CSV table of C-alpha atoms in Angstrom, one decimal:
chain,number,residue,atom,x,y,z
A,1,UNK,CA,0.0,0.0,0.0
A,2,UNK,CA,1.2,3.5,-0.8
A,3,UNK,CA,1.3,5.0,2.6
A,4,UNK,CA,2.0,8.5,1.3
A,5,UNK,CA,-1.2,8.5,-0.7
A,6,UNK,CA,-3.1,7.0,2.3
A,7,UNK,CA,-1.7,9.6,4.7
A,8,UNK,CA,-2.7,12.4,2.3
A,9,UNK,CA,-6.3,11.2,2.3
A,10,UNK,CA,-6.6,10.5,6.0
A,11,UNK,CA,-8.2,13.8,7.0
A,12,UNK,CA,-11.4,12.9,5.0
A,13,UNK,CA,-12.3,10.1,7.3
A,14,UNK,CA,-10.5,10.5,10.6
A,15,UNK,CA,-10.7,12.8,13.5
A,16,UNK,CA,-14.6,13.5,13.6
A,17,UNK,CA,-1.1,-19.5,8.6
A,18,UNK,CA,-1.1,-22.1,6.7
A,19,UNK,CA,2.3,-23.9,6.5
A,20,UNK,CA,3.4,-26.5,3.8
A,21,UNK,CA,5.2,-26.2,0.4
A,22,UNK,CA,4.1,-26.4,-3.1
A,23,UNK,CA,6.8,-28.6,-4.5
A,24,UNK,CA,8.8,-27.1,-7.4
A,25,UNK,CA,9.5,-29.4,-10.3
A,26,UNK,CA,13.1,-28.8,-11.4
A,27,UNK,CA,13.0,-31.5,-14.1
A,28,UNK,CA,10.1,-29.9,-15.9
A,29,UNK,CA,10.6,-27.7,-19.0
A,30,UNK,CA,10.1,-24.0,-18.5
A,31,UNK,CA,8.1,-23.9,-21.7
A,32,UNK,CA,5.0,-26.0,-22.5
A,33,UNK,CA,3.6,-27.3,-25.8
A,34,UNK,CA,0.3,-26.1,-27.0
A,35,UNK,CA,-1.3,-29.4,-26.1
A,36,UNK,CA,0.1,-29.3,-22.6
A,37,UNK,CA,-1.1,-25.7,-22.1
A,38,UNK,CA,-4.6,-26.8,-23.3
A,39,UNK,CA,-4.5,-29.6,-20.8
A,40,UNK,CA,-3.6,-27.2,-18.0
A,41,UNK,CA,-6.4,-24.8,-19.0
A,42,UNK,CA,-8.9,-27.7,-19.1
A,43,UNK,CA,-8.0,-28.8,-15.5
A,44,UNK,CA,-8.2,-25.2,-14.2
A,45,UNK,CA,-11.7,-25.0,-15.7
A,46,UNK,CA,-12.6,-28.4,-14.1
A,47,UNK,CA,-11.4,-27.1,-10.7
A,48,UNK,CA,-13.3,-23.9,-10.9
A,49,UNK,CA,-16.4,-25.8,-12.0
A,50,UNK,CA,-16.1,-28.2,-9.0
A,51,UNK,CA,-15.4,-25.6,-6.3
A,52,UNK,CA,-17.7,-22.7,-7.6
A,53,UNK,CA,-20.4,-25.3,-8.5
A,54,UNK,CA,-20.8,-24.1,-12.0
A,55,UNK,CA,-20.6,-25.8,-15.4
A,56,UNK,CA,-17.3,-26.0,-17.3
A,57,UNK,CA,-18.7,-23.6,-20.0
A,58,UNK,CA,-19.6,-21.1,-17.3
A,59,UNK,CA,-16.1,-21.5,-15.8
A,60,UNK,CA,-14.5,-20.8,-19.3
A,61,UNK,CA,-16.8,-17.7,-19.7
A,62,UNK,CA,-15.9,-16.5,-16.3
A,63,UNK,CA,-12.1,-16.8,-16.9
A,64,UNK,CA,-12.4,-14.8,-20.1
A,65,UNK,CA,-14.5,-12.1,-18.4
A,66,UNK,CA,-12.2,-11.8,-15.4
A,67,UNK,CA,-9.2,-11.3,-17.6
A,68,UNK,CA,-11.0,-8.4,-19.4
A,69,UNK,CA,-12.2,-7.0,-16.1
A,70,UNK,CA,-8.6,-7.0,-14.7
A,71,UNK,CA,-7.3,-5.0,-17.7
A,72,UNK,CA,-10.2,-2.6,-17.6
A,73,UNK,CA,-9.9,-2.0,-13.8
A,74,UNK,CA,-6.2,-1.4,-14.1
A,75,UNK,CA,-6.8,1.2,-16.8
A,76,UNK,CA,-9.6,2.9,-15.0
A,77,UNK,CA,-7.7,3.1,-11.7
A,78,UNK,CA,-5.2,5.3,-13.5
A,79,UNK,CA,-7.7,7.4,-15.5
A,80,UNK,CA,-10.0,8.1,-12.6
A,81,UNK,CA,-7.2,9.2,-10.3
A,82,UNK,CA,-8.4,10.4,-6.8
A,83,UNK,CA,-12.0,9.7,-7.8
A,84,UNK,CA,-11.5,6.0,-8.0
A,85,UNK,CA,-13.3,4.2,-5.2
A,86,UNK,CA,-12.7,0.5,-5.9
A,87,UNK,CA,-14.2,-2.2,-8.1
A,88,UNK,CA,-15.8,-5.6,-7.9
A,89,UNK,CA,-17.3,-8.3,-10.1
A,90,UNK,CA,-20.8,-9.7,-9.5
A,91,UNK,CA,-21.4,-13.3,-8.4
A,92,UNK,CA,-21.2,-14.6,-11.9
A,93,UNK,CA,-17.9,-12.9,-12.5
A,94,UNK,CA,-19.2,-11.2,-15.7
A,95,UNK,CA,-20.2,-7.6,-14.6
A,96,UNK,CA,-17.5,-5.2,-13.4
A,97,UNK,CA,-18.7,-2.3,-11.2
A,98,UNK,CA,-16.3,0.6,-10.7
A,99,UNK,CA,-17.1,3.1,-7.9
A,100,UNK,CA,-16.3,6.8,-8.3
A,101,UNK,CA,-16.8,9.9,-6.2
A,102,UNK,CA,-17.4,12.2,-9.1
A,103,UNK,CA,-20.6,11.7,-11.1
A,104,UNK,CA,-19.0,13.4,-14.1
A,105,UNK,CA,-16.7,10.4,-14.5
A,106,UNK,CA,-19.5,7.8,-14.8
A,107,UNK,CA,-19.2,8.1,-18.6
A,108,UNK,CA,-15.5,7.2,-18.5
A,109,UNK,CA,-16.5,4.0,-16.6
A,110,UNK,CA,-19.2,3.1,-19.1
A,111,UNK,CA,-16.9,3.7,-22.0
A,112,UNK,CA,-14.6,1.1,-20.6
A,113,UNK,CA,-17.4,-1.5,-20.5
A,114,UNK,CA,-18.0,-1.3,-16.7
A,115,UNK,CA,-20.9,-0.2,-14.6
A,116,UNK,CA,-20.4,3.0,-12.6
A,117,UNK,CA,-21.5,3.6,-9.0
A,118,UNK,CA,-21.2,7.0,-7.4
A,119,UNK,CA,-20.2,6.8,-3.7
A,120,UNK,CA,-19.2,9.2,-0.9
A,121,UNK,CA,-15.6,8.0,-0.2
A,122,UNK,CA,-12.7,7.3,-2.5
A,123,UNK,CA,-10.5,4.2,-2.3
A,124,UNK,CA,-7.7,6.4,-0.9
A,125,UNK,CA,-10.0,7.7,1.8
A,126,UNK,CA,-11.1,4.2,2.8
A,127,UNK,CA,-7.5,3.1,2.9
A,128,UNK,CA,-6.6,6.0,5.1
A,129,UNK,CA,-9.4,5.2,7.5
A,130,UNK,CA,-8.3,1.6,7.7
A,131,UNK,CA,-4.8,2.7,8.3
A,132,UNK,CA,-6.0,4.5,11.4
A,133,UNK,CA,-7.4,1.1,12.6
A,134,UNK,CA,-4.2,-0.7,11.7
A,135,UNK,CA,-2.2,1.8,13.8
A,136,UNK,CA,-4.4,0.9,16.8
A,137,UNK,CA,-4.5,-2.8,16.1
A,138,UNK,CA,-2.8,-3.8,19.4
A,139,UNK,CA,-5.6,-2.2,21.3
A,140,UNK,CA,-8.4,-3.9,19.4
A,141,UNK,CA,-10.8,-5.9,21.6
A,142,UNK,CA,-10.2,-9.7,21.7
A,143,UNK,CA,-13.7,-10.0,20.2
A,144,UNK,CA,-12.4,-8.3,17.0
A,145,UNK,CA,-10.9,-10.9,14.6
A,146,UNK,CA,-10.2,-8.4,11.9
A,147,UNK,CA,-11.3,-5.6,9.7
A,148,UNK,CA,-11.2,-4.7,6.0
A,149,UNK,CA,-12.1,-2.2,3.3
A,150,UNK,CA,-15.4,-3.2,1.7
A,151,UNK,CA,-15.6,-1.5,-1.7
A,152,UNK,CA,-19.1,-2.8,-2.4
A,153,UNK,CA,-20.5,-0.8,0.6
A,154,UNK,CA,-18.0,2.0,0.5
A,155,UNK,CA,-17.2,1.4,4.1
A,156,UNK,CA,-14.7,-0.1,6.6
A,157,UNK,CA,-16.0,-3.4,8.0
A,158,UNK,CA,-15.0,-4.4,11.5
A,159,UNK,CA,-15.7,-8.0,12.4
A,160,UNK,CA,-16.9,-8.9,15.9
A,161,UNK,CA,-17.8,-12.1,17.6
A,162,UNK,CA,-21.3,-12.3,19.0
A,163,UNK,CA,-21.9,-9.9,21.8
A,164,UNK,CA,-18.8,-7.8,21.0
A,165,UNK,CA,-20.4,-5.6,18.3
A,166,UNK,CA,-20.7,-2.5,20.6
A,167,UNK,CA,-17.1,-2.8,21.7
A,168,UNK,CA,-15.9,-3.1,18.1
A,169,UNK,CA,-17.8,0.0,17.0
A,170,UNK,CA,-16.5,2.0,20.0
A,171,UNK,CA,-12.9,0.9,19.3
A,172,UNK,CA,-13.2,1.9,15.6
A,173,UNK,CA,-14.5,5.3,16.3
A,174,UNK,CA,-12.0,5.9,19.2
A,175,UNK,CA,-9.3,5.0,16.7
A,176,UNK,CA,-10.2,8.1,14.6
A,177,UNK,CA,-12.6,6.6,12.0
A,178,UNK,CA,-15.9,8.4,11.4
A,179,UNK,CA,-18.9,6.4,12.6
A,180,UNK,CA,-20.7,6.6,9.3
A,181,UNK,CA,-17.7,5.0,7.6
A,182,UNK,CA,-17.7,1.9,9.9
A,183,UNK,CA,-19.9,-1.1,9.5
A,184,UNK,CA,-19.7,-3.8,12.2
A,185,UNK,CA,-20.5,-7.4,11.1
A,186,UNK,CA,-21.0,-10.3,13.5
A,187,UNK,CA,-18.5,-13.1,12.7
A,188,UNK,CA,-17.5,-16.6,13.8
A,189,UNK,CA,-14.0,-16.2,12.5
A,190,UNK,CA,-11.0,-17.1,14.7
A,191,UNK,CA,-8.0,-16.7,12.3
A,192,UNK,CA,-4.6,-18.1,13.1
A,193,UNK,CA,-1.5,-18.6,11.0
A,194,UNK,CA,-2.0,-22.3,10.1
A,195,UNK,CA,1.5,-23.6,11.0
A,196,UNK,CA,1.9,-27.4,10.6
A,197,UNK,CA,5.0,-28.8,12.4
A,198,UNK,CA,4.5,-32.3,10.8
A,199,UNK,CA,7.1,-33.1,8.1
A,200,UNK,CA,6.0,-33.9,4.6
A,201,UNK,CA,6.7,-33.4,0.9
A,202,UNK,CA,7.5,-29.7,1.4
A,203,UNK,CA,10.2,-27.4,2.5
A,204,UNK,CA,10.8,-27.4,6.2
A,205,UNK,CA,12.3,-25.0,8.7
A,206,UNK,CA,13.4,-26.4,12.0
A,207,UNK,CA,10.4,-28.4,13.2
A,208,UNK,CA,8.0,-26.5,10.9
A,209,UNK,CA,6.7,-27.0,7.4
A,210,UNK,CA,5.4,-24.5,4.9
A,211,UNK,CA,4.4,-24.1,1.2
A,212,UNK,CA,6.4,-22.5,-1.5
A,213,UNK,CA,4.6,-19.5,-2.9
A,214,UNK,CA,6.2,-18.5,-6.2
A,215,UNK,CA,9.7,-18.8,-7.7
A,216,UNK,CA,11.7,-15.6,-7.9
A,217,UNK,CA,15.2,-15.1,-9.3
A,218,UNK,CA,17.4,-16.7,-6.7
A,219,UNK,CA,14.8,-18.4,-4.6
A,220,UNK,CA,11.1,-18.3,-3.7
A,221,UNK,CA,8.5,-16.2,-1.7
A,222,UNK,CA,6.4,-17.6,1.1
A,223,UNK,CA,4.7,-16.5,4.3
A,224,UNK,CA,6.6,-14.5,6.9
A,225,UNK,CA,5.3,-16.5,9.8
A,226,UNK,CA,7.1,-19.5,8.3
A,227,UNK,CA,10.5,-18.3,9.6
A,228,UNK,CA,12.5,-15.3,10.6
A,229,UNK,CA,15.4,-13.9,8.6
A,230,UNK,CA,18.4,-16.3,8.8
A,231,UNK,CA,16.2,-19.4,9.3
A,232,UNK,CA,17.5,-22.4,7.3
A,233,UNK,CA,15.2,-24.4,5.1
A,234,UNK,CA,15.4,-27.8,3.5
A,235,UNK,CA,13.8,-29.4,0.4
A,236,UNK,CA,14.8,-27.0,-1.2
A,237,UNK,CA,17.7,-26.0,1.0
A,238,UNK,CA,18.2,-22.3,1.5
A,239,UNK,CA,18.1,-19.4,3.9
A,240,UNK,CA,15.3,-16.9,4.7
A,241,UNK,CA,16.8,-13.7,3.3
A,242,UNK,CA,14.0,-11.4,4.5
A,243,UNK,CA,10.9,-11.9,6.6
A,244,UNK,CA,8.1,-9.7,8.0
A,245,UNK,CA,5.5,-10.9,10.5
A,246,UNK,CA,3.3,-9.6,12.1
A,247,UNK,CA,2.4,-6.3,10.4
A,248,UNK,CA,2.9,-8.1,7.1
A,249,UNK,CA,3.1,-11.8,6.4
A,250,UNK,CA,5.7,-12.3,3.7
A,251,UNK,CA,9.2,-13.7,3.3
A,252,UNK,CA,11.6,-14.8,0.7
A,253,UNK,CA,14.1,-17.7,0.7
A,254,UNK,CA,17.4,-17.5,-1.2
A,255,UNK,CA,18.0,-21.1,-2.3
A,256,UNK,CA,21.4,-22.9,-2.2
A,257,UNK,CA,23.3,-23.8,-5.3
A,258,UNK,CA,21.8,-26.7,-7.2
A,259,UNK,CA,18.2,-25.6,-6.8
A,260,UNK,CA,16.6,-24.1,-9.9
A,261,UNK,CA,13.5,-21.9,-9.6
A,262,UNK,CA,10.8,-22.6,-12.2
A,263,UNK,CA,7.8,-20.6,-13.2
A,264,UNK,CA,5.4,-23.3,-12.2
A,265,UNK,CA,2.9,-24.1,-9.4
A,266,UNK,CA,1.9,-27.6,-8.3
A,267,UNK,CA,-1.7,-28.4,-9.2
A,268,UNK,CA,-1.9,-31.8,-7.5
A,269,UNK,CA,-1.4,-33.5,-9.9
A,270,UNK,CA,0.5,-31.7,-12.6
A,271,UNK,CA,1.7,-28.1,-12.7
A,272,UNK,CA,0.3,-24.7,-13.8
A,273,UNK,CA,2.6,-22.2,-15.6
A,274,UNK,CA,3.0,-18.7,-14.1
A,275,UNK,CA,2.7,-16.1,-16.8
A,276,UNK,CA,2.8,-12.9,-14.7
A,277,UNK,CA,1.3,-11.1,-11.7
A,278,UNK,CA,-1.7,-9.0,-13.0
A,279,UNK,CA,-3.9,-8.3,-10.0
A,280,UNK,CA,-7.4,-9.8,-10.2
A,281,UNK,CA,-10.6,-7.8,-9.3
A,282,UNK,CA,-12.8,-8.3,-6.2
A,283,UNK,CA,-15.3,-11.1,-7.2
A,284,UNK,CA,-12.8,-12.8,-9.5
A,285,UNK,CA,-12.1,-16.5,-9.1
A,286,UNK,CA,-8.8,-17.6,-7.6
A,287,UNK,CA,-7.2,-21.0,-7.0
A,288,UNK,CA,-4.8,-21.9,-4.2
A,289,UNK,CA,-2.1,-24.5,-4.0
A,290,UNK,CA,-0.7,-26.0,-0.8
A,291,UNK,CA,1.0,-29.2,0.1
A,292,UNK,CA,-1.6,-30.3,2.8
A,293,UNK,CA,-4.8,-29.9,0.9
A,294,UNK,CA,-3.6,-29.5,-2.7
A,295,UNK,CA,-5.6,-27.4,-5.2
A,296,UNK,CA,-8.8,-25.5,-4.2
A,297,UNK,CA,-10.6,-22.6,-5.7
A,298,UNK,CA,-12.9,-19.8,-4.6
A,299,UNK,CA,-13.4,-16.0,-5.2
A,300,UNK,CA,-11.8,-12.8,-4.0
A,301,UNK,CA,-14.2,-11.2,-1.5
A,302,UNK,CA,-12.3,-8.1,-0.3
A,303,UNK,CA,-8.9,-6.5,-0.5
A,304,UNK,CA,-6.9,-4.6,2.1
A,305,UNK,CA,-8.1,-6.6,5.0
A,306,UNK,CA,-6.5,-6.7,8.5
A,307,UNK,CA,-6.5,-9.8,10.6
A,308,UNK,CA,-5.8,-10.0,14.4
A,309,UNK,CA,-3.7,-13.2,14.8
A,310,UNK,CA,-2.6,-14.2,18.3
A,311,UNK,CA,0.9,-13.0,17.4
A,312,UNK,CA,-0.4,-9.5,16.2
A,313,UNK,CA,-2.2,-7.7,13.5
A,314,UNK,CA,-1.4,-8.3,9.8
A,315,UNK,CA,-2.7,-5.7,7.3
A,316,UNK,CA,-3.0,-5.5,3.6
A,317,UNK,CA,-4.3,-9.0,3.1
A,318,UNK,CA,-6.9,-10.2,0.5
A,319,UNK,CA,-9.9,-12.0,1.9
A,320,UNK,CA,-11.3,-15.1,0.1
A,321,UNK,CA,-13.5,-18.2,0.5
A,322,UNK,CA,-11.0,-20.7,-1.0
A,323,UNK,CA,-10.2,-23.2,1.7
A,324,UNK,CA,-6.8,-24.0,3.2
A,325,UNK,CA,-5.5,-25.9,6.2
A,326,UNK,CA,-2.3,-26.2,8.4
A,327,UNK,CA,0.6,-26.9,6.2
A,328,UNK,CA,-0.6,-24.7,3.3
A,329,UNK,CA,0.9,-21.5,4.6
A,330,UNK,CA,3.0,-19.6,2.1
A,331,UNK,CA,1.4,-21.4,-0.8
A,332,UNK,CA,0.4,-20.0,-4.2
A,333,UNK,CA,-2.7,-18.1,-5.2
A,334,UNK,CA,-3.4,-17.8,-8.9
A,335,UNK,CA,-6.1,-16.1,-11.0
A,336,UNK,CA,-5.8,-18.1,-14.2
A,337,UNK,CA,-2.0,-18.1,-14.8
A,338,UNK,CA,-1.4,-14.8,-13.0
A,339,UNK,CA,0.3,-14.9,-9.5
A,340,UNK,CA,-1.8,-13.2,-6.8
A,341,UNK,CA,-0.2,-13.9,-3.5
A,342,UNK,CA,0.8,-16.4,-0.8
A,343,UNK,CA,-1.3,-18.0,1.9
A,344,UNK,CA,-1.3,-16.3,5.2
A,345,UNK,CA,-4.0,-17.9,7.4
A,346,UNK,CA,-7.7,-18.2,7.9
A,347,UNK,CA,-10.6,-19.4,9.9
A,348,UNK,CA,-12.1,-22.8,9.0
A,349,UNK,CA,-10.9,-25.8,6.9
A,350,UNK,CA,-11.6,-27.6,3.6
A,351,UNK,CA,-14.4,-29.7,5.1
A,352,UNK,CA,-16.6,-27.0,6.6
A,353,UNK,CA,-15.3,-24.0,4.6
A,354,UNK,CA,-14.5,-20.6,6.1
A,355,UNK,CA,-12.6,-17.4,5.4
A,356,UNK,CA,-9.0,-17.4,4.3
A,357,UNK,CA,-6.4,-14.7,3.6
A,358,UNK,CA,-3.4,-14.2,1.3
A,359,UNK,CA,-0.6,-11.7,1.2
A,360,UNK,CA,-0.6,-10.0,-2.2
A,361,UNK,CA,2.5,-10.8,-4.4
A,362,UNK,CA,3.1,-7.3,-5.6
A,363,UNK,CA,4.2,-6.0,-2.2
A,364,UNK,CA,6.6,-8.9,-1.6
A,365,UNK,CA,8.3,-8.3,-5.0
A,366,UNK,CA,8.5,-4.6,-4.4
A,367,UNK,CA,9.8,-4.7,-0.8
A,368,UNK,CA,12.6,-7.1,-1.6
A,369,UNK,CA,13.3,-6.0,-5.2
A,370,UNK,CA,12.6,-9.5,-6.5
A,371,UNK,CA,11.7,-10.6,-10.0
A,372,UNK,CA,9.0,-13.3,-10.5
A,373,UNK,CA,10.1,-16.3,-12.5
A,374,UNK,CA,7.5,-17.0,-15.2
A,375,UNK,CA,6.9,-19.9,-17.6
A,376,UNK,CA,8.5,-17.9,-20.4
A,377,UNK,CA,11.7,-16.9,-18.6
A,378,UNK,CA,14.9,-18.9,-18.3
A,379,UNK,CA,16.6,-18.0,-15.1
A,380,UNK,CA,20.3,-18.9,-14.8
A,381,UNK,CA,21.0,-22.0,-12.7
A,382,UNK,CA,22.1,-21.2,-9.2
A,383,UNK,CA,25.2,-23.3,-9.8
A,384,UNK,CA,26.4,-21.1,-12.7
A,385,UNK,CA,28.0,-17.6,-12.1
A,386,UNK,CA,26.3,-15.0,-14.2
A,387,UNK,CA,29.2,-12.6,-14.5
A,388,UNK,CA,33.0,-12.5,-13.9
A,389,UNK,CA,34.6,-15.0,-11.6
A,390,UNK,CA,37.2,-12.6,-10.4
A,391,UNK,CA,37.2,-11.8,-6.7
A,392,UNK,CA,38.2,-8.3,-7.5
A,393,UNK,CA,36.5,-7.0,-10.7
A,394,UNK,CA,38.4,-4.4,-12.6
A,395,UNK,CA,37.7,-0.9,-11.4
A,396,UNK,CA,35.6,-2.0,-8.4
A,397,UNK,CA,35.9,-2.6,-4.7
A,398,UNK,CA,33.3,-5.4,-4.4
A,399,UNK,CA,34.9,-8.8,-3.7
A,400,UNK,CA,33.5,-12.3,-3.3
A,401,UNK,CA,34.2,-13.7,0.2
A,402,UNK,CA,33.8,-10.3,1.9
A,403,UNK,CA,31.2,-9.8,4.6
A,404,UNK,CA,29.2,-6.7,4.0
A,405,UNK,CA,26.9,-5.0,6.6
A,406,UNK,CA,23.7,-3.3,5.6
A,407,UNK,CA,24.6,0.2,4.4
A,408,UNK,CA,28.0,-0.7,3.2
A,409,UNK,CA,29.1,0.9,-0.1
A,410,UNK,CA,31.1,-0.6,-2.9
A,411,UNK,CA,31.9,0.1,-6.5
A,412,UNK,CA,31.5,-2.4,-9.4
A,413,UNK,CA,32.2,-1.8,-13.0
A,414,UNK,CA,32.3,2.0,-12.4
A,415,UNK,CA,29.0,2.1,-10.5
A,416,UNK,CA,28.5,2.7,-6.8
A,417,UNK,CA,26.2,0.4,-4.8
A,418,UNK,CA,24.8,0.3,-1.2
A,419,UNK,CA,24.1,-3.0,0.6
A,420,UNK,CA,20.5,-3.5,1.5
A,421,UNK,CA,21.1,-6.3,4.0
A,422,UNK,CA,24.1,-7.9,5.6
A,423,UNK,CA,25.6,-10.9,3.8
A,424,UNK,CA,28.8,-12.6,2.7
A,425,UNK,CA,29.4,-12.0,-1.0
A,426,UNK,CA,29.7,-15.0,-3.3
A,427,UNK,CA,30.6,-15.4,-6.9
A,428,UNK,CA,27.4,-14.8,-8.9
A,429,UNK,CA,26.2,-12.3,-6.3
A,430,UNK,CA,27.8,-9.3,-8.0
A,431,UNK,CA,25.8,-6.1,-7.2
A,432,UNK,CA,24.1,-5.7,-10.6
A,433,UNK,CA,22.9,-9.3,-10.4
A,434,UNK,CA,21.2,-9.3,-7.0
A,435,UNK,CA,18.9,-6.3,-6.5
A,436,UNK,CA,17.7,-7.9,-3.2
A,437,UNK,CA,21.2,-7.3,-1.8
A,438,UNK,CA,22.4,-4.1,-3.5
A,439,UNK,CA,20.9,-0.9,-4.7
A,440,UNK,CA,22.7,1.8,-6.7
A,441,UNK,CA,24.0,4.4,-4.3
């Protein structure tokens, strides 16, 4: 979330785990034949039909419509600017509604093929109001399992267990959010990060087990509650290079030499190619992969949700009804072939259903300056240096084998770099090759 934009809009509304790994398939080809791609598409359609209880033809129509809606929403978000107030798809996934605060812009929405709805508060204002609640998360009543921005009602929804509704409303308004912007909903949720300490066919960390989210150049992303920075992993082996939890729930693991990241997600059985990370709209279908429960689908219900886990509040999550269970944490969420995020936690299971949350992929990639590995990319093997093997490159002070603290500066090939995190340099980790470790000074 862009906190500068949120902060600028704050005045308008304030003041009045699931743990188990999706196995990567190093032996699989990064590319796929047309027939293989058709087979993958067919099985995605079958999964959607099964879990959304619709026909295969309806699932196909839905996927096409959702792709168009995602493109239209992305364009309108830019064109509408500060008047943009969120968007959502209807239950069938075929009609995109885009909210605006200026009636004069309704024609722009219609021209893009969407249905306009004029509301009182912009998306930035709603995000600002929610940020006020996030800042007071530690003081939230125990009867409040979470809160989120609800674009469909142009309000902030605060969840409360039965009997705790009044306390929830009081906390929200005391946190600086206007009463008319808050809607309290009675909930039976009791979200926890679904950590499974039982070993299995997934990556492990100490006595815990989690799911791989998506491959990035040099490793993979997963949930932050799966391990703190420096934690060692196995199958694949690596080290957690960055982790944030609570507050956020994301991490990335730098894999050891010999492990090759692929742009694939385990579908149980088979794999799905990852083509990109275009964000899907509210109401769009999503499918989730995790090593405990495999492949399950549902729809995106809300974005920018906050959850009060026992360990603390996590904000900026996406709320869904696609089920997950312990051992699935960190696993992949896809809309078609587009990466959406990694499993954080939830309330319920795959027998009774419930509400489940994922950490959006875009923030993870941005925070750690990572590049998603897609089915069309061909990342270099982690065993092969990508540049010079010299310990002292000509004209530079960077040297393999040297331990650098965060903030240290070096030169390489005539360019100055600043270390983003402490590490011991290795051949292949030259500053221009590892943006997670170095930034231009």
